[in-house]
Short mmCIF file of C-alpha atoms in Angstrom, two decimals:
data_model
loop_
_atom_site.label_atom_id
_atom_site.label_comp_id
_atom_site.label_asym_id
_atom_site.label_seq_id
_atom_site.Cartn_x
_atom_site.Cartn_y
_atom_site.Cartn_z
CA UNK A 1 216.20 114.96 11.60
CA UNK A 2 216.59 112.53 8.82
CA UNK A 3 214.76 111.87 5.57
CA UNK A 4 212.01 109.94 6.86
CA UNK A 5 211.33 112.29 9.53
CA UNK A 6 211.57 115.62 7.24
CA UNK A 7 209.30 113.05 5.05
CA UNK A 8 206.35 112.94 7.61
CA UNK A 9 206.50 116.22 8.98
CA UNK A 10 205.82 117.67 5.72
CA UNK A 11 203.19 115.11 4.99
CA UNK A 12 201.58 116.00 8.12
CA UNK A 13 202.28 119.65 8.44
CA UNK A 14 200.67 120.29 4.19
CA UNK A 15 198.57 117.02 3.85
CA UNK A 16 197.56 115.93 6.95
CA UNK A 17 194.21 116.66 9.84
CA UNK A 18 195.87 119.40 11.49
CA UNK A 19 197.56 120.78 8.62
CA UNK A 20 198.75 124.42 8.31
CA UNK A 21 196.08 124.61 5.34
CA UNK A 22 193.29 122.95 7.95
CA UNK A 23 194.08 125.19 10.56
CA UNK A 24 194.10 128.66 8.63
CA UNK A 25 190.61 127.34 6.90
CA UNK A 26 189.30 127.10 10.65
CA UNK A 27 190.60 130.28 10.76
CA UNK A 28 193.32 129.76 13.60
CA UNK A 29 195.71 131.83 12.07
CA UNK A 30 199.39 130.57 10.77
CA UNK A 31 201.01 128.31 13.38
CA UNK A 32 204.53 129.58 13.46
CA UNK A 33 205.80 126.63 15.20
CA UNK A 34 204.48 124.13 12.91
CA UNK A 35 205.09 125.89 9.67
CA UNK A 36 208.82 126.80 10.45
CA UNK A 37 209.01 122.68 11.49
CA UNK A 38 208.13 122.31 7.74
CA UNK A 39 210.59 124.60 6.22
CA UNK A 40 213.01 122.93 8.01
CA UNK A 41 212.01 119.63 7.05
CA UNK A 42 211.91 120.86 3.44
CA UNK A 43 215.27 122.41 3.38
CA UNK A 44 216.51 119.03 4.67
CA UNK A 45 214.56 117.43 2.04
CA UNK A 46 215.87 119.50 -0.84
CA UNK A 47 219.41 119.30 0.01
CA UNK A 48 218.53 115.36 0.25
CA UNK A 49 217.01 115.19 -3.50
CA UNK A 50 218.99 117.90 -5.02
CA UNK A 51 221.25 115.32 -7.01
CA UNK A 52 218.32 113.04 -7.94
CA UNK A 53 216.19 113.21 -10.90
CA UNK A 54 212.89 112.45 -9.38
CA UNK A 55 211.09 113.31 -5.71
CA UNK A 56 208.71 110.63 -3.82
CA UNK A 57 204.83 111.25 -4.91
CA UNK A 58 203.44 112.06 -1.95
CA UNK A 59 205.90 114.62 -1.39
CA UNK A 60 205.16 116.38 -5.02
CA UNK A 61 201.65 116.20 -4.12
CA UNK A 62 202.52 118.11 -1.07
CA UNK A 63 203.78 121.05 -3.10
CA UNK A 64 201.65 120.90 -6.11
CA UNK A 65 199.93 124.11 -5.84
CA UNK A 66 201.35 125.23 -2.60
CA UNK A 67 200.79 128.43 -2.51
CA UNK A 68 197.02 128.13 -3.07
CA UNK A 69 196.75 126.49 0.11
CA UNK A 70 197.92 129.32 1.83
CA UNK A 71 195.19 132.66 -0.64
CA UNK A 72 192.11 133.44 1.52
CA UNK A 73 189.31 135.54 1.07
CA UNK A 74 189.81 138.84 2.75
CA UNK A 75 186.88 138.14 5.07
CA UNK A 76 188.41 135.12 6.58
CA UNK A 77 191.82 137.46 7.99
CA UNK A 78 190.67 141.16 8.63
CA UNK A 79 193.72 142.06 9.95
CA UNK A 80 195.84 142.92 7.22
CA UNK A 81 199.11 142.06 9.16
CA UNK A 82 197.73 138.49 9.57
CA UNK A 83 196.45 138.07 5.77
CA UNK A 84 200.54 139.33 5.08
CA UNK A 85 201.92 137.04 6.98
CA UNK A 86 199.87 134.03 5.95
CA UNK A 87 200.77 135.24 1.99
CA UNK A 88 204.37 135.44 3.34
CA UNK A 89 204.50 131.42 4.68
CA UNK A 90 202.65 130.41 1.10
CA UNK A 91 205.33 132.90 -0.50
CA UNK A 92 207.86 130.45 0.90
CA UNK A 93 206.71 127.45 0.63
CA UNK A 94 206.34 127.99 -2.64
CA UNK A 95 209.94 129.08 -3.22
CA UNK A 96 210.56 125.79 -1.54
CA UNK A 97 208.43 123.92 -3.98
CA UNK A 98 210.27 125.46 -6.75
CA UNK A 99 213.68 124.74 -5.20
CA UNK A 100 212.82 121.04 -4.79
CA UNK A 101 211.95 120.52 -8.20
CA UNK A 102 214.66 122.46 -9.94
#
């Protein structure tokens, strides 16, 4: 995977139709496929900008409140191993957020 590619999944996999934030609203639960995709593609993205002073746009609007994206009323995941899990991924992301922009 190269920049561009880590570039799109994460613009598709936060920002996009079928995002992971689309899909847990529709309540579909965490796609575990698609949201370790992203991490990867973030990882790859933060070792690319780690060095530079500034991130692409779209890509800080990806992360800008993250973890929001992934807080859901109670009633929308009754089972609390689900709700954990979901917390978890936003958990992560977040730390990923962070990580880019340090």
């Amino acid at each position: 995977m190269n920049e561009q590619d880590a570039l799109f999944i994460v613009y598709e996999n936060i920002l996009g139709m079928n995002s992971l934030s689309n899909k847990l609203s529709d309540r579909l639960g965490l796609d575990e496929e698609q949201f370790q995709e992203t991490v990867r593609a973030l990882e790859l993205l933060i070792d690319h900008y780690k060095n530079e002073l500034a991130v692409p746009k779209k890509l800080a609007l990806c992360m800008v409140d993250i973890y929001g994206a992934f807080d859901f009323d109670r009633s929308y995941y009754t089972d609390k191993s689900d709700r954990e899990k979901i917390e978890d991924a936003g958990i992560k992301l977040q730390q990923l957020a962070m990580e880019l922009f340090s």
